[in-house]
Amino acid sequence: MFRNQYDTDVTTWSPAGRLFQVEYAMEAVKQGSAAIGLRSKTHVVLGCVNKANSELSSHQKKIFKVDDHIGVAIAGLTADGRVLSRYMRNECINYSFTYESPLPVGRLVVQLADKAQVCTQRSWKRPYGVGLLVAGLDESGAHLYYNCPSGNYFEYQAFAIGSRSQAAKTYLERRFESFRDTTRDDLVKDALMAIRETLQGETLKSSVCTVAVVGVGEPFHVLDQGTVQQMIDAFEIVAEQEGPAAEPDVDSGQEASAEPEPEQGAAAGEGVAPMDI
Amino acid sequence: MNFTASKQPENCLLGPESDSQRTLSPYVTGTSVVALKYKDGILMAADMGGSYGSTLRYKSVERMKPIGKHSLLGASGEISDFQEILKYLDELILYDNMWDDGNSLGPKEVHNYLTRVMYNRRNKFNPLWNSLVLGGVKKGEKYLGTVSMIGVNFEDNHVATGFGNHLARPILRQEWHENLSFEDGVKLLEKCMRVLLYRDRSAINKLQIAKITEEGMTISQPYSLKTYWEFSAFENPTQGAVGSW
């Protein structure tokens, strides 16, 4: 991404039909630490890598509970993410008050996207520099959405955003077909494995990541460190036996294939318009 | 020229008097609505009368209307306010349908929306002069609730408005049970409506019974109840009365 004469204002088109300020906002998302999400028919799991500025500081909060049935993981400018979380909580609470019923996540996501779009069409505003993975329940089951600064939103079976997310995406692409009917615990395990991919060599410990779950009959909550560490230990042990970066699966005894060395694909081409992500 | 301009005291909270839109009293009113849960859904009955004070002026007023796919609304009180409520709900359901996303407002949501509307109007001293009954079925769950003009809302297995509360509810408390069949439910409602017909001066003998189930809503053609006036107490009603009239 190189500087050019069309990138000063969000309200200036480039001759190629691009809004560079919006694209730069999406760059900010790519620079943030990774967040992943995956869903089955009844549950959605969100996970993120905890980045701390220094050893002395605490890490930034990247997963927010929006309502009992909706949660969000963010990547990018966390301050923008907090503001949007507050907006989402407000919308949910107002709907609940009026209708005594939870706001369907599909509708919240559209409202969020429309809010983001406004910032791409006002000269005195700037786009939100945060990507949101929204996990929630609806009449039709569990859903995972990705909202980007451009005002677009997409529904996903599984997705990853932020730095080194491509590694996680590759892992998820390989496994996503099994997610729909999998159990809640296996879904969490898959989330942890996807997070591990983004760490690229660094050991996966519960202090380095945060995991949250929402599902039918299970309100959104962040799993506590102890539980997470237990799950990591459960599959790490098997991993040690089978060799590094293998697919361990002691408990459920699923696929026997152990594919070593997940592809570390290069990031998507920089010159491509980001709507293709 | 207003020579007797009424000035509000400084600490008055009532707002500008030119606000002539406040409802101070109802004009054309409907009387009781009675409803109960039965095996497959909700049954609701209301007569078709619109009274103008003590005159039974309008005799074909439909006081029960379907709302969206899952709900049925019955109203007593000011008919014009009921029509206004139907307009609000029409818009609500329209926007809900426009999402086109597989989610829809069920009876619980509509009931709570109405509660908010009624209560907020009451707080502004400009009520919608109605008592509403909202019933419906969604995803196998039966729902029956009521809201009054001051925003009092609750759900129950059987509800009624106005005189129905005093004459019909006691009957329902005795005779209602879970999983009434359609025929038994109708018989029970007719029993309630007959008592109301005998005893409520604003009731007319032309009623409709509406049914809402998971499949949808149907409303009967207007019909009348058979009544018996040959009770000996009705002969020579003034016989035992003391006084000149």
XYZ file of C-alpha atoms in Angstrom:
522
model
C 0.000 0.000 0.000
C 1.714 3.170 -1.140
C 0.829 6.804 -0.616
C -0.969 8.487 -3.450
C -2.864 11.678 -4.117
C -6.296 10.148 -3.494
C -5.779 8.917 0.008
C -6.156 12.040 2.140
C -9.936 12.117 2.434
C -12.335 9.285 3.040
C -14.692 10.998 0.665
C -12.271 10.947 -2.276
C -12.494 8.166 -4.812
C -9.396 6.996 -6.636
C -9.622 6.644 -10.414
C -9.661 2.886 -9.909
C -12.803 3.194 -7.825
C -11.209 2.686 -4.416
C -11.535 4.549 -1.140
C -8.030 4.425 0.219
C -8.849 5.693 3.678
C -11.218 2.753 4.112
C -8.532 0.384 2.905
C -6.037 1.879 5.326
C -8.566 1.309 8.100
C -8.666 -2.353 7.122
C -4.867 -2.371 7.338
C -5.219 -1.329 10.967
C -7.275 -4.449 11.523
C -4.578 -6.584 9.968
C -1.990 -5.120 12.334
C -3.955 -5.928 15.489
C -3.332 -9.171 17.369
C -5.265 -12.146 16.126
C -8.859 -12.997 16.885
C -10.640 -16.116 15.677
C -14.173 -17.399 15.683
C -15.842 -20.667 14.773
C -19.319 -22.047 15.050
C -21.335 -25.207 15.110
C -25.091 -25.499 14.786
C -25.608 -24.663 18.441
C -22.452 -22.961 19.721
C -20.001 -20.248 18.729
C -16.489 -19.915 20.144
C -14.356 -16.778 20.041
C -10.665 -16.718 20.803
C -7.968 -14.111 20.767
C -4.261 -13.728 21.379
C -3.397 -11.524 24.324
C -0.861 -8.893 23.408
C 0.647 -6.875 26.198
C 2.716 -3.759 25.604
C 5.399 -4.891 27.945
C 5.948 -7.531 30.550
C 4.905 -5.034 33.191
C 1.496 -4.202 31.739
C -1.702 -6.181 31.507
C -3.003 -7.205 28.147
C -5.788 -5.403 26.313
C -9.322 -6.700 26.578
C -10.391 -7.868 23.142
C -13.448 -9.961 23.868
C -16.594 -8.246 25.078
C -19.909 -9.586 26.239
C -22.648 -7.664 24.491
C -25.640 -9.525 25.888
C -26.364 -12.994 27.243
C -26.614 -14.273 23.726
C -24.078 -12.112 21.873
C -20.354 -11.536 22.276
C -17.704 -9.873 20.158
C -13.966 -10.259 19.582
C -12.080 -7.360 18.053
C -8.842 -6.740 16.214
C -7.365 -3.367 15.404
C -7.847 -0.116 17.302
C -9.194 -1.472 20.548
C -10.471 1.954 21.561
C -12.754 1.984 18.541
C -13.728 -1.544 19.456
C -14.795 -0.502 22.944
C -16.967 2.285 21.585
C -18.665 -0.086 19.161
C -19.168 -2.640 21.926
C -20.879 0.021 23.992
C -23.139 0.814 21.046
C -23.985 -2.857 20.616
C -24.747 -3.294 24.318
C -26.988 -0.269 24.176
C -28.920 -1.577 21.192
C -29.371 -4.961 22.840
C -30.562 -3.529 26.104
C -33.035 -1.160 24.420
C -34.484 -3.991 22.361
C -34.743 -6.215 25.429
C -36.513 -3.474 27.345
C -39.082 -2.871 24.628
C -39.694 -6.448 23.539
C -38.605 -8.574 26.524
C -36.756 -10.623 23.989
C -33.126 -10.867 22.852
C -32.112 -8.838 19.812
C -31.435 -11.247 16.929
C -27.718 -11.098 16.197
C -28.350 -10.790 12.444
C -30.146 -7.492 12.994
C -27.507 -6.115 15.353
C -24.824 -6.859 12.807
C -26.684 -4.944 10.093
C -27.101 -1.953 12.391
C -23.397 -2.089 13.174
C -22.501 -2.277 9.508
C -24.723 0.688 8.683
C -23.055 2.642 11.458
C -19.639 1.848 9.990
C -20.790 2.827 6.521
C -21.704 6.315 7.701
C -18.079 6.905 8.572
C -17.059 6.118 5.009
C -19.256 8.812 3.585
C -18.710 11.869 5.769
C -15.763 14.143 5.212
C -15.519 15.050 8.894
C -15.356 11.439 10.082
C -12.926 8.569 9.758
C -13.707 4.879 9.436
C -13.592 2.752 12.588
C -10.211 1.017 12.660
C -11.475 -2.217 14.098
C -12.721 -5.517 12.747
C -15.333 -7.317 14.812
C -16.113 -10.990 15.007
C -19.669 -11.073 16.314
C -20.861 -14.345 17.801
C -24.507 -14.747 18.716
C -27.756 -16.639 18.718
C -30.853 -15.985 16.717
C -34.115 -17.811 16.005
C -32.295 -19.816 13.365
C -29.441 -20.952 15.581
C -25.830 -19.934 16.177
C -24.137 -17.358 13.950
C -20.701 -15.874 13.431
C -20.305 -12.609 11.556
C -17.366 -10.450 10.598
C -17.907 -6.677 10.465
C -15.232 -4.642 8.747
C -14.452 -0.927 8.748
C -15.803 -0.644 5.222
C -19.332 -1.263 6.466
C -19.518 -4.730 4.969
C -20.419 -7.760 6.976
C -20.196 -11.425 6.178
C -21.394 -14.576 7.839
C -18.845 -17.284 8.473
C -18.562 -20.849 9.617
C -15.114 -19.931 10.907
C -12.830 -16.942 10.465
C -9.682 -15.283 11.737
C -8.570 -11.659 11.673
C -5.512 -9.708 12.750
C -1.826 -10.418 12.437
C -0.775 -13.912 11.396
C -4.441 -14.777 10.949
C -3.693 -16.488 7.641
C -2.147 -19.409 9.502
C -5.287 -19.810 11.565
C -7.467 -19.448 8.466
C -5.581 -22.226 6.762
C -6.147 -24.499 9.723
C -9.818 -23.581 9.843
C -10.243 -24.100 6.112
C -9.000 -27.617 6.518
C -11.340 -28.424 9.371
C -14.433 -26.280 8.977
C -16.638 -28.951 7.432
C -16.609 -30.842 10.700
C -17.606 -27.834 12.796
C -21.356 -27.810 12.084
C -22.156 -30.945 14.020
C -19.283 -31.038 16.443
C -19.636 -30.911 20.219
C -19.085 -27.758 22.224
C -15.863 -29.005 23.778
C -14.384 -30.027 20.457
C -15.248 -26.625 19.097
C -13.276 -24.996 21.913
C -10.356 -27.312 21.227
C -10.402 -26.373 17.565
C -10.406 -22.719 18.578
C -7.334 -23.235 20.745
C -5.559 -25.038 17.937
C -6.362 -22.213 15.557
C -4.962 -19.724 18.063
C -1.853 -21.824 18.351
C -1.325 -21.545 14.602
C -1.121 -17.774 14.888
C 1.486 -17.993 17.612
C 3.898 -19.656 15.218
C 6.210 -21.545 17.481
C 5.451 -19.724 20.722
C 4.018 -22.079 23.356
C 0.298 -22.008 23.767
C -0.597 -21.237 27.371
C -3.774 -19.892 28.889
C -2.019 -16.638 29.808
C -1.393 -15.922 26.150
C -4.968 -16.359 24.916
C -8.581 -15.696 25.862
C -11.484 -17.941 24.865
C -15.220 -17.260 25.103
C -18.269 -19.395 24.302
C -21.929 -18.775 23.599
C -24.512 -21.392 22.735
C -28.049 -22.647 23.002
C -28.647 -22.868 26.748
C -25.225 -21.367 27.466
C -25.011 -17.591 27.910
C -21.955 -15.806 26.568
C -19.050 -15.999 28.959
C -15.265 -15.946 28.907
C -13.709 -19.231 29.968
C -11.487 -18.895 32.998
C -7.764 -19.458 32.698
C -7.827 -22.729 34.643
C -10.321 -24.378 32.313
C -8.458 -23.181 29.264
C -5.142 -24.462 30.544
C -6.715 -27.852 31.238
C -7.962 -28.132 27.685
C -4.578 -27.094 26.321
C -2.826 -29.676 28.473
C -5.230 -32.349 27.287
C -4.238 -32.065 23.678
C -0.688 -30.832 24.137
C 0.283 -34.121 25.729
C -0.833 -36.043 22.694
C 0.862 -33.500 20.464
C 4.176 -34.168 22.141
C 3.792 -37.848 21.427
C 2.888 -37.468 17.802
C 5.396 -34.773 17.022
C 5.080 -30.982 16.723
C 2.188 -29.260 14.970
C 0.224 -32.501 14.547
C -3.535 -32.860 15.014
C -4.015 -34.600 18.355
C -7.453 -35.902 19.257
C -7.493 -38.192 22.226
C -10.986 -37.642 23.624
C -13.284 -37.841 20.666
C -11.164 -40.041 18.481
C -12.125 -38.294 15.278
C -10.031 -38.019 12.160
C -6.920 -40.131 12.308
C -5.011 -37.989 9.837
C -2.123 -36.143 11.438
C -1.013 -33.479 9.013
C 2.242 -31.951 10.138
C 3.474 -28.456 9.283
C 0.320 -26.444 8.536
C 0.899 -24.198 5.583
C 2.233 -20.830 6.514
C 0.663 -19.137 3.504
C 1.823 -15.653 2.676
C -0.619 -12.845 3.352
C -3.080 -12.029 0.575
C -1.750 -9.848 -2.224
C -1.377 -6.279 -1.078
C -2.475 -4.652 -4.275
C -5.875 -6.379 -4.312
C -8.964 -4.422 -3.240
C -9.639 -5.586 0.314
C -13.290 -6.519 -0.316
C -11.926 -9.740 -1.692
C -10.715 -10.955 1.695
C -60.670 36.736 22.866
C -60.353 34.674 25.987
C -61.520 36.777 28.941
C -61.180 34.012 31.422
C -57.750 32.815 30.449
C -56.862 30.011 32.812
C -53.309 30.356 33.928
C -51.474 27.327 35.186
C -49.545 27.763 38.444
C -45.784 28.047 38.043
C -45.080 24.596 39.365
C -47.520 22.846 37.056
C -46.189 19.775 35.303
C -49.060 19.414 32.856
C -47.433 21.013 29.816
C -48.877 23.594 27.394
C -52.661 23.785 27.482
C -52.831 24.318 23.770
C -52.000 20.642 23.636
C -55.621 19.790 22.893
C -54.679 16.281 21.898
C -55.026 14.766 25.359
C -57.677 12.109 25.729
C -59.904 13.225 28.544
C -62.787 10.823 28.029
C -63.670 8.106 25.561
C -66.453 8.572 23.003
C -67.092 5.428 20.995
C -66.301 2.440 23.152
C -66.228 -1.327 22.962
C -67.057 -3.472 25.946
C -65.468 -6.650 27.314
C -63.052 -8.980 25.571
C -62.603 -12.482 27.005
C -59.823 -14.901 26.073
C -58.427 -18.229 27.208
C -55.656 -20.676 26.344
C -56.750 -24.028 25.018
C -55.055 -27.119 23.675
C -53.910 -25.745 20.321
C -53.655 -22.036 21.054
C -55.795 -19.114 22.110
C -59.523 -18.472 21.846
C -60.816 -14.935 22.113
C -64.349 -13.551 22.074
C -65.688 -10.031 21.755
C -68.994 -8.589 20.682
C -69.281 -6.224 17.763
C -70.739 -3.242 19.557
C -69.461 0.322 19.534
C -71.355 2.341 22.152
C -71.662 6.115 22.079
C -72.226 6.744 25.738
C -75.327 4.778 26.630
C -76.458 4.447 23.001
C -75.562 1.189 21.290
C -74.666 3.071 18.142
C -72.424 0.853 15.996
C -73.164 -2.801 15.663
C -70.487 -4.136 13.297
C -67.259 -3.100 14.934
C -64.495 -5.717 14.669
C -62.686 -5.505 17.953
C -60.263 -8.353 17.290
C -57.537 -8.185 14.657
C -54.597 -10.381 13.632
C -51.109 -8.936 14.152
C -48.344 -10.402 12.025
C -48.222 -14.166 11.694
C -48.372 -15.128 15.335
C -50.623 -12.782 17.290
C -54.196 -11.671 17.844
C -55.182 -8.375 19.448
C -58.539 -7.687 21.069
C -59.465 -4.296 22.465
C -62.083 -2.684 24.601
C -62.394 1.031 25.220
C -62.090 3.882 22.733
C -62.391 2.490 19.207
C -60.446 5.319 17.559
C -57.506 4.660 19.894
C -57.699 0.983 18.960
C -57.445 1.987 15.307
C -54.423 4.120 16.157
C -52.794 1.173 17.911
C -53.420 -0.971 14.839
C -51.576 1.626 12.778
C -48.577 1.529 15.136
C -48.538 -2.251 15.029
C -48.898 -2.296 11.283
C -45.754 -0.228 10.990
C -43.967 -2.381 13.549
C -44.800 -5.588 11.699
C -43.900 -4.001 8.392
C -40.395 -3.089 9.542
C -40.048 -6.509 11.099
C -40.962 -8.159 7.800
C -38.639 -5.877 5.864
C -35.651 -7.419 7.642
C -36.592 -10.592 5.803
C -34.233 -12.584 7.937
C -36.126 -15.490 9.399
C -36.736 -13.680 12.677
C -40.202 -12.442 13.517
C -41.912 -10.674 16.390
C -43.942 -13.126 18.422
C -46.865 -12.447 20.776
C -44.566 -11.850 23.752
C -42.658 -9.164 21.878
C -45.824 -7.465 20.605
C -47.319 -7.537 24.091
C -44.282 -5.876 25.600
C -44.118 -3.298 22.839
C -47.741 -2.408 23.532
C -47.035 -2.185 27.248
C -44.300 0.348 26.541
C -46.577 2.372 24.281
C -49.470 2.391 26.767
C -47.280 3.231 29.736
C -45.436 6.022 27.967
C -48.696 7.602 26.865
C -50.022 7.348 30.412
C -46.936 9.128 31.687
C -47.640 12.015 29.356
C -51.218 12.234 30.649
C -52.450 11.375 27.174
C -53.508 7.748 27.355
C -54.762 5.452 24.683
C -58.075 4.661 26.297
C -58.057 0.918 25.797
C -57.708 -2.364 27.595
C -55.954 -4.763 25.287
C -55.775 -8.527 25.093
C -52.873 -10.000 23.168
C -52.753 -13.718 22.438
C -50.789 -15.928 20.124
C -48.727 -19.030 19.495
C -45.135 -19.155 18.369
C -42.974 -22.232 18.082
C -45.544 -24.235 20.027
C -45.538 -21.786 22.923
C -48.946 -20.319 23.760
C -49.010 -16.751 25.042
C -51.876 -14.704 26.460
C -51.516 -11.324 28.067
C -53.284 -8.080 28.732
C -52.359 -4.370 28.979
C -54.495 -1.640 30.406
C -54.612 2.055 29.570
C -52.302 2.829 32.462
C -49.757 0.257 31.368
C -50.559 -2.551 33.794
C -49.514 -5.718 32.039
C -49.609 -9.392 32.930
C -50.009 -12.818 31.403
C -52.374 -15.539 32.454
C -54.186 -18.637 31.230
C -57.357 -16.613 30.825
C -57.862 -12.854 30.715
C -60.708 -10.405 30.265
C -61.248 -6.670 30.080
C -63.806 -4.378 31.696
C -66.923 -6.121 32.928
C -65.406 -9.401 31.839
C -63.056 -9.175 34.803
C -65.995 -9.207 37.199
C -68.393 -11.533 35.418
C -66.314 -13.843 33.230
C -63.073 -14.437 35.208
C -64.856 -16.118 38.152
C -66.461 -18.569 35.728
C -63.089 -19.181 34.085
C -61.383 -19.676 37.425
C -63.862 -22.433 38.213
C -64.060 -24.120 34.855
C -60.832 -23.525 32.948
C -58.279 -26.301 32.802
C -55.224 -27.127 30.699
C -55.716 -28.628 27.277
C -59.316 -27.658 26.722
C -60.562 -28.932 23.399
C -61.702 -26.408 20.829
C -65.378 -27.240 21.421
C -65.048 -26.990 25.195
C -63.176 -23.722 24.882
C -65.855 -22.204 22.686
C -68.603 -23.452 25.044
C -66.799 -21.874 27.983
C -66.350 -18.563 26.187
C -70.007 -18.563 25.138
C -71.023 -19.161 28.727
C -68.999 -16.093 29.745
C -70.344 -13.999 26.891
C -73.925 -14.981 27.728
C -73.543 -13.750 31.299
C -72.066 -10.515 29.979
C -74.935 -10.180 27.534
C -77.483 -10.495 30.339
C -75.722 -8.201 32.756
C -73.582 -5.674 30.818
C -75.660 -2.830 29.439
C -73.103 -2.084 26.722
C -73.090 -5.639 25.378
C -74.938 -6.563 22.204
C -76.011 -9.972 20.999
C -73.667 -10.155 18.035
C -70.287 -11.637 18.701
C -67.275 -13.134 17.056
C -64.933 -15.794 18.348
C -61.357 -15.782 17.099
C -58.912 -18.640 17.260
C -55.159 -18.498 16.839
C -52.940 -21.554 16.590
C -49.524 -22.350 15.175
C -51.136 -22.628 11.752
C -52.736 -19.199 11.818
C -55.685 -17.135 12.840
C -59.368 -17.556 12.007
C -62.225 -15.371 13.079
C -65.800 -16.597 13.014
C -68.651 -14.912 11.242
C -70.754 -12.813 13.587
C -73.463 -14.770 15.339
C -75.804 -14.430 18.311
C -76.226 -16.363 21.501
C -79.508 -17.946 22.495
C -80.958 -16.206 25.513
C -83.805 -17.040 27.875
C -85.937 -14.298 29.272
C -88.791 -16.359 30.792
C -87.289 -16.426 34.274
C -90.059 -15.667 36.740
C -87.892 -12.931 38.232
C -88.159 -11.054 34.966
C -91.983 -11.082 35.052
C -93.451 -8.083 36.802
C -90.005 -6.764 37.683
C -91.399 -3.897 39.749
C -93.749 -6.008 41.851
C -91.605 -5.987 44.948
C -90.224 -2.509 44.463
C -91.199 0.087 47.017
C -91.600 3.708 45.914
C -93.226 5.719 43.186
C -91.153 4.414 40.378
